[in-house]
XYZ file of N, CA, C and O in Angstrom:
480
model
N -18.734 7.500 -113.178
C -19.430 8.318 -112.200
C -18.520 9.482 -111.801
O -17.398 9.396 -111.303
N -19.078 10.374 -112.050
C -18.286 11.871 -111.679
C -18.299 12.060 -110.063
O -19.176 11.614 -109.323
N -17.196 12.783 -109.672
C -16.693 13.040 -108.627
C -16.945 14.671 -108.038
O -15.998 15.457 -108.070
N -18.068 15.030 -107.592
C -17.848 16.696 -107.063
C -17.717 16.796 -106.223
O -18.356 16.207 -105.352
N -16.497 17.881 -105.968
C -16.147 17.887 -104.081
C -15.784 19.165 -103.935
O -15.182 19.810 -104.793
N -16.241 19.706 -102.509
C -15.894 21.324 -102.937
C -14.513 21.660 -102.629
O -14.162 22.835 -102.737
N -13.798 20.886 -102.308
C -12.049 21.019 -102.396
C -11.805 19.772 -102.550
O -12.405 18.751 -102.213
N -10.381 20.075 -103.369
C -9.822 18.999 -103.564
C -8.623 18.572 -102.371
O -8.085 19.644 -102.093
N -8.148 17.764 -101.768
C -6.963 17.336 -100.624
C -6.807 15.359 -100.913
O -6.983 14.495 -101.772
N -6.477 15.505 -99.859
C -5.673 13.515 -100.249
C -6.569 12.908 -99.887
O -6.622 11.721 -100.209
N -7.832 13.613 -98.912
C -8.782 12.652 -98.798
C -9.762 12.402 -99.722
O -10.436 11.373 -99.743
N -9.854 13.304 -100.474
C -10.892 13.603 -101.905
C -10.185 12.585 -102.788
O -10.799 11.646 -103.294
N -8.518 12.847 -103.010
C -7.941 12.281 -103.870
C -8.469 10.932 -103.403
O -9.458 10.673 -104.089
N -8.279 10.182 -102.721
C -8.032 8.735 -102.128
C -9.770 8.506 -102.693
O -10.147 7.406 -103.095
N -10.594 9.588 -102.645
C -12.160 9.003 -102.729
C -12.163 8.625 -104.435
O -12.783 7.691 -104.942
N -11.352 9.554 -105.108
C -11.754 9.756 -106.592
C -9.967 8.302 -106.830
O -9.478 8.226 -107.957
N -9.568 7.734 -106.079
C -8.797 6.702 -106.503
C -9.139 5.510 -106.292
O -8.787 4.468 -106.846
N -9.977 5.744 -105.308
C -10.932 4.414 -104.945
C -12.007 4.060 -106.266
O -12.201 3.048 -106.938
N -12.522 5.281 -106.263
C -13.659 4.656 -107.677
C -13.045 4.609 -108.954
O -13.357 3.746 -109.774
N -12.333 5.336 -109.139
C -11.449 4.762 -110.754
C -10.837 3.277 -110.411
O -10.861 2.506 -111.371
N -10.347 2.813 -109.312
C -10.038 0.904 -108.806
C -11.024 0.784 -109.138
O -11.044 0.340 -110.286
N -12.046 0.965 -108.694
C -13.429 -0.165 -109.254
C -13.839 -0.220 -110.515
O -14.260 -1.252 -111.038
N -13.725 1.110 -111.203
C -14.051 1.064 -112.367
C -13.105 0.115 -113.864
O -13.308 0.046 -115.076
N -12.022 -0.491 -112.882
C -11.389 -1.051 -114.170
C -11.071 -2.202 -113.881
O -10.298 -2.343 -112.933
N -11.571 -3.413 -114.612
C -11.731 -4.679 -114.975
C -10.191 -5.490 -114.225
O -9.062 -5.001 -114.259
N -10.615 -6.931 -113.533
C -9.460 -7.334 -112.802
C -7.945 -7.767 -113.584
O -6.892 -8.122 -113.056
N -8.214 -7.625 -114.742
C -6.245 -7.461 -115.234
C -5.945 -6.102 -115.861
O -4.923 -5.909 -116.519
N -6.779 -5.259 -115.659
C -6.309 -4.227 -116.023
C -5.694 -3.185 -115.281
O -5.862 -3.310 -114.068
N -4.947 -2.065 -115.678
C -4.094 -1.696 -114.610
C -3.741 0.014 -115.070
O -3.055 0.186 -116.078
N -4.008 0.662 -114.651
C -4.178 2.067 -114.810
C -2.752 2.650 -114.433
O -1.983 1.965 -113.758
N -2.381 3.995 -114.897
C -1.420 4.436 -115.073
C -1.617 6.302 -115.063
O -1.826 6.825 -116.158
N -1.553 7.036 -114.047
C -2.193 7.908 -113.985
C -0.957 9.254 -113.605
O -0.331 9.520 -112.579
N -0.988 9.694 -114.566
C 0.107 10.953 -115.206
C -0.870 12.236 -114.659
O -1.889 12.706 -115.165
N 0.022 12.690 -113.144
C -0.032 13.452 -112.443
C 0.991 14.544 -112.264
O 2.198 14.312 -112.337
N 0.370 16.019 -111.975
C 1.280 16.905 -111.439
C 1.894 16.685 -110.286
O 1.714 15.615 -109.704
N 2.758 17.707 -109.743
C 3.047 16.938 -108.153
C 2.932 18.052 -107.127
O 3.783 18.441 -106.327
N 1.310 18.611 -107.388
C 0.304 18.841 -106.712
C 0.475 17.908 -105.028
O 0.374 16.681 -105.003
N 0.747 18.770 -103.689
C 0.358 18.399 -102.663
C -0.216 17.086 -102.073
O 0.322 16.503 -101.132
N -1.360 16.654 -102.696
C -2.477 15.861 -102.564
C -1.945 14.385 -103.566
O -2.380 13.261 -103.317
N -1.112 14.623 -104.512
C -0.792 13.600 -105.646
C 0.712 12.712 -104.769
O 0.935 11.515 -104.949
N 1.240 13.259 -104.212
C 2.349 13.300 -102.992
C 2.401 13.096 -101.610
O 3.464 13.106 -100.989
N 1.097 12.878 -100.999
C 0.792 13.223 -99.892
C 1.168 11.473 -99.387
O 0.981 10.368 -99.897
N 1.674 11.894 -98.345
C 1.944 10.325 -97.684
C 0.726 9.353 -96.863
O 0.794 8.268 -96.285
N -0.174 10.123 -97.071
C -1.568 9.716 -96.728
C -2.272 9.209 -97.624
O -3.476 8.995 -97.483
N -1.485 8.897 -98.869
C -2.436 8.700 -100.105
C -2.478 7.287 -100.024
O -1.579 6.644 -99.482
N -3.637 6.692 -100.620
C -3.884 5.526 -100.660
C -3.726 5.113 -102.298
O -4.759 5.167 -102.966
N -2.698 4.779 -102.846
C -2.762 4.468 -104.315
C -2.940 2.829 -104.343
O -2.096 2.104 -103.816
N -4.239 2.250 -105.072
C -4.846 1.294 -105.225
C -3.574 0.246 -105.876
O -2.503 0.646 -106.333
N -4.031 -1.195 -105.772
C -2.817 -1.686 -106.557
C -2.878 -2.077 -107.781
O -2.028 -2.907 -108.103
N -3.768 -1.674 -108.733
C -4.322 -1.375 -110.013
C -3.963 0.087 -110.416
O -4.631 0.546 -111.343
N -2.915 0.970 -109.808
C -3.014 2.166 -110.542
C -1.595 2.321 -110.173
O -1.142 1.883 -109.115
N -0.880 2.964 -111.079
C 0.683 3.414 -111.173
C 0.746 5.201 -111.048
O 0.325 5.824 -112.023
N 0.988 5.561 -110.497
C 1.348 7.134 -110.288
C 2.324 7.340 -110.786
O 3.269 7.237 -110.003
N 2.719 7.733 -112.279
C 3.840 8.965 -112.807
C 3.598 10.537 -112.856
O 2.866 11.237 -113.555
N 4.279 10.747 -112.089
C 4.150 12.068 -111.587
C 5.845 12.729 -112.484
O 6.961 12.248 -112.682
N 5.111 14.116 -112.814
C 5.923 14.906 -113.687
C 6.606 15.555 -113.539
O 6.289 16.120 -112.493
N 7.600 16.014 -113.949
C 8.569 16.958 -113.313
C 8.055 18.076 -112.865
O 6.998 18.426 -113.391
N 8.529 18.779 -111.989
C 8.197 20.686 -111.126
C 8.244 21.003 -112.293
O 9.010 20.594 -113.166
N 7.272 21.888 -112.363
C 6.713 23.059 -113.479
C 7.347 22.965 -114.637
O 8.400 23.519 -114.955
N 6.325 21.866 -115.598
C 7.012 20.850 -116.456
C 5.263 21.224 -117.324
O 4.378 20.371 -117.250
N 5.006 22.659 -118.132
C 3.814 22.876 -118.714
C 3.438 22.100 -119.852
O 2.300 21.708 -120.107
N 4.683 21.867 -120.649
C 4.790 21.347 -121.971
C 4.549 19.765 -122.091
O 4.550 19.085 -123.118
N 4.354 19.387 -120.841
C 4.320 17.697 -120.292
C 3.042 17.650 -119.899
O 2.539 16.529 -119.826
N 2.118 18.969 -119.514
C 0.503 19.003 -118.760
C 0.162 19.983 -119.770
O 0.415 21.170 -119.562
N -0.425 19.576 -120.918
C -1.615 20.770 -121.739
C -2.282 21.230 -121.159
O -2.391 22.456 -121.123
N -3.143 20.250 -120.332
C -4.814 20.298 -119.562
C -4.985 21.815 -118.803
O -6.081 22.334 -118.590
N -3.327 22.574 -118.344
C -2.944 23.715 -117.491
C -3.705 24.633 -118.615
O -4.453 25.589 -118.407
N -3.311 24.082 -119.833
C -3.753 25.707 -120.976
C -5.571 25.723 -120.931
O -6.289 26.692 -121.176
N -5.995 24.353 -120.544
C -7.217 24.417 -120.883
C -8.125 24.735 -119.751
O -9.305 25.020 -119.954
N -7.469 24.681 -118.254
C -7.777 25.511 -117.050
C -7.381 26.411 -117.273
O -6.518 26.113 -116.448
N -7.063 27.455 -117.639
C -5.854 28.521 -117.876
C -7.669 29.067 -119.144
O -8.350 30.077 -119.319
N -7.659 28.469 -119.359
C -8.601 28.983 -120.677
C -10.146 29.011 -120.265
O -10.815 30.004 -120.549
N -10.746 27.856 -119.556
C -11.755 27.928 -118.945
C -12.014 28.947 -117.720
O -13.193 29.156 -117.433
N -10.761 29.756 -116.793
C -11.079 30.456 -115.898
C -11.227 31.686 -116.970
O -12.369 32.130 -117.091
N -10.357 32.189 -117.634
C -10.101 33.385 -118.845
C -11.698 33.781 -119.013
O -12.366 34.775 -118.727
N -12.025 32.244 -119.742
C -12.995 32.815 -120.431
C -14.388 32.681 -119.429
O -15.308 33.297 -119.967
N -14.681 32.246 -118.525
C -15.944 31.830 -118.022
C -16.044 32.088 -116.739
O -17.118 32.527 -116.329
N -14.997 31.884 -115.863
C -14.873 31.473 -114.263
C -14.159 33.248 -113.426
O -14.748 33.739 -112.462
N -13.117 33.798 -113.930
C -12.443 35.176 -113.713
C -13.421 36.050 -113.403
O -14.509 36.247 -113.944
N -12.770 36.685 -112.215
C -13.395 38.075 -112.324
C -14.693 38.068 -112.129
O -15.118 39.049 -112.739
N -16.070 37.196 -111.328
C -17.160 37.150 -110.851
C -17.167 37.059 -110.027
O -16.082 36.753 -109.534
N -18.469 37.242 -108.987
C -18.615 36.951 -107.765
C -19.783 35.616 -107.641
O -20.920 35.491 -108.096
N -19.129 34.940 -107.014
C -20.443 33.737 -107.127
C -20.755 34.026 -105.449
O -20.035 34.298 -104.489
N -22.718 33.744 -105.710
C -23.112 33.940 -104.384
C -22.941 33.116 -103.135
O -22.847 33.406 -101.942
N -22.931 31.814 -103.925
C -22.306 30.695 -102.418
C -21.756 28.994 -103.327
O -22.196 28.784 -104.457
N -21.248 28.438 -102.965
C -21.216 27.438 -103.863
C -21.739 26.664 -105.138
O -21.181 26.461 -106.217
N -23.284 26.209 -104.561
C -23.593 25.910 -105.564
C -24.045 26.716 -107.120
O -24.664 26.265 -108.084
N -23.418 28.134 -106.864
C -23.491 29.115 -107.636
C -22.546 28.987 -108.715
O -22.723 29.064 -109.930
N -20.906 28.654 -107.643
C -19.299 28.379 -108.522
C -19.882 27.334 -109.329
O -19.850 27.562 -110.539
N -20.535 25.979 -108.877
C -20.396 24.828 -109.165
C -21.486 25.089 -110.527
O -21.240 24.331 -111.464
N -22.097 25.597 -110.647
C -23.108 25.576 -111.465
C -22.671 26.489 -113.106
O -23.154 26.447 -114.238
N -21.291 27.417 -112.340
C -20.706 27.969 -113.628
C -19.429 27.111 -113.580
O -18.755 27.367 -114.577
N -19.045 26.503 -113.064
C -18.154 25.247 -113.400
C -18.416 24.384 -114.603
O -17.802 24.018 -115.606
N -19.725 24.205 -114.000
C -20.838 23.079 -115.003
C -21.012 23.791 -116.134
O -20.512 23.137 -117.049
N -21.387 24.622 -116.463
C -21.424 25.275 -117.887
C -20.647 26.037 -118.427
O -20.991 26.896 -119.239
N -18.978 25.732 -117.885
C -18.046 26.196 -118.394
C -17.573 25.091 -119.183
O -17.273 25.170 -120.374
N -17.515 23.961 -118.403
C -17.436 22.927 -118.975
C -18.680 22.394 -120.254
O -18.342 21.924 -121.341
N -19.541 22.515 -119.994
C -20.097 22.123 -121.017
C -20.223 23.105 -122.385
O -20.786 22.808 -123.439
N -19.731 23.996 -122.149
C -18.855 25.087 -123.483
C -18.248 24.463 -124.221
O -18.127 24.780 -125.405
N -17.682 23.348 -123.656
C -15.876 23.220 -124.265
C -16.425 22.287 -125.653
O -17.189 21.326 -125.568
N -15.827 22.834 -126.938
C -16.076 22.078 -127.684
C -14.569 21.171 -128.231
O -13.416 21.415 -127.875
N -14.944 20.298 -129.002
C -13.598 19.511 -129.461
C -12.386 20.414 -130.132
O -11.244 19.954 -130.150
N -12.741 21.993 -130.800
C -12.076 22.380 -131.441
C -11.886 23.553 -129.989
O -10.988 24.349 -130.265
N -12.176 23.685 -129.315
C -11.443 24.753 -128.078
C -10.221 23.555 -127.375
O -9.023 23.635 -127.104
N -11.101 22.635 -127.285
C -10.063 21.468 -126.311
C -8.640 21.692 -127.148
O -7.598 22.167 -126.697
N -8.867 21.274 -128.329
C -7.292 20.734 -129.239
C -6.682 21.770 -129.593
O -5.514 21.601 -129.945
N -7.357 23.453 -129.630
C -7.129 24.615 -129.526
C -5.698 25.134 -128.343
O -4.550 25.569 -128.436
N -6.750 24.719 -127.205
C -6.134 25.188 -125.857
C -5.607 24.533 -125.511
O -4.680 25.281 -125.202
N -5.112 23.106 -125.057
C -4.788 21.833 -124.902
C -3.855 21.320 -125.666
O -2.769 21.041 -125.157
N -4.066 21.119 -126.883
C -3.478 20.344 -128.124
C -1.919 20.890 -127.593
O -1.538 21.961 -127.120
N -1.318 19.772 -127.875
C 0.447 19.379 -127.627
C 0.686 18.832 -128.877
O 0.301 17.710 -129.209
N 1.312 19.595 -129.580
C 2.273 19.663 -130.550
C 2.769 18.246 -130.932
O 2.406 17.423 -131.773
N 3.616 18.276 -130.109
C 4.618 16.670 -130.073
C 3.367 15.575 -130.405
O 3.386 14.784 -131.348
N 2.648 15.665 -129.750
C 1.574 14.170 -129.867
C 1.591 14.086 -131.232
O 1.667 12.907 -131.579
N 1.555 14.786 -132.068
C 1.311 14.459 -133.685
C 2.646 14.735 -134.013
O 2.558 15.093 -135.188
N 3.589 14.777 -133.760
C 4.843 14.920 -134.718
C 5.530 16.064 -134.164
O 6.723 16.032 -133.864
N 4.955 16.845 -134.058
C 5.599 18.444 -134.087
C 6.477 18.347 -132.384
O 6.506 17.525 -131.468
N 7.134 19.765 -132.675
C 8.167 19.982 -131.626
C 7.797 19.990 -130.315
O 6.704 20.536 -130.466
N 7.878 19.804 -129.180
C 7.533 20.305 -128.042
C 8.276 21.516 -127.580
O 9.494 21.685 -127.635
N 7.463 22.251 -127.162
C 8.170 23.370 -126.260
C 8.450 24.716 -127.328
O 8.990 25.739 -126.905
């Protein structure tokens, strides 16, 4: 179940950490490779006891692809418009995302190292 919220903060976080706990079976145990984004840090956070937070080094790009593929979705779709009120953003959110094909993802995204090659 997808999560839309019109900002993200620790209370959003804590909502979207609560339903990934439910979503995973009682010996299983999640492991969730985070920036260290405000909200991922926040001493208000509620991290479930089914989920492990590794959080990545300060401005550590070559460790977070996903940056090239935000980095690529504003470029190409989101930049430089005026949206008339929210559900306007949210609606070119939605079909920015649903653009993305497997060969833009591994395009924009794709990390080297995962298959062999060098990082960085």
């Amino acid at each position: 179940m997808p999560l839309l919220a019109p900002n993200v903060n620790t209370g959003t976080f804590n909502v979207f950490l609560k339903m990934l706990s439910e979503e995973l079976r009682p010996l299983e145990h999640a492991v969730l490779i985070m920036d260290q984004a405000g909200w991922h840090k926040s001493k208000r956070l509620k991290m479930p006891d089914n989920i492990t937070a590794l959080l990545l080094p300060p401005y550590s790009p070559v460790l977070n692809p996903v940056q090239n593929l935000w980095h690529y979705l504003r470029s190409h779709y989101l930049a430089n418009r005026a949206y008339r009120d929210y559900d306007h953003l949210l609606d070119a959110g939605t079909q920015a995302y649903r653009s993305l094909t497997n060969e833009v993802v591994k395009s924009s995204a794709g990390a080297n190292y995962i298959n062999g090659g060098r990082a960085g």
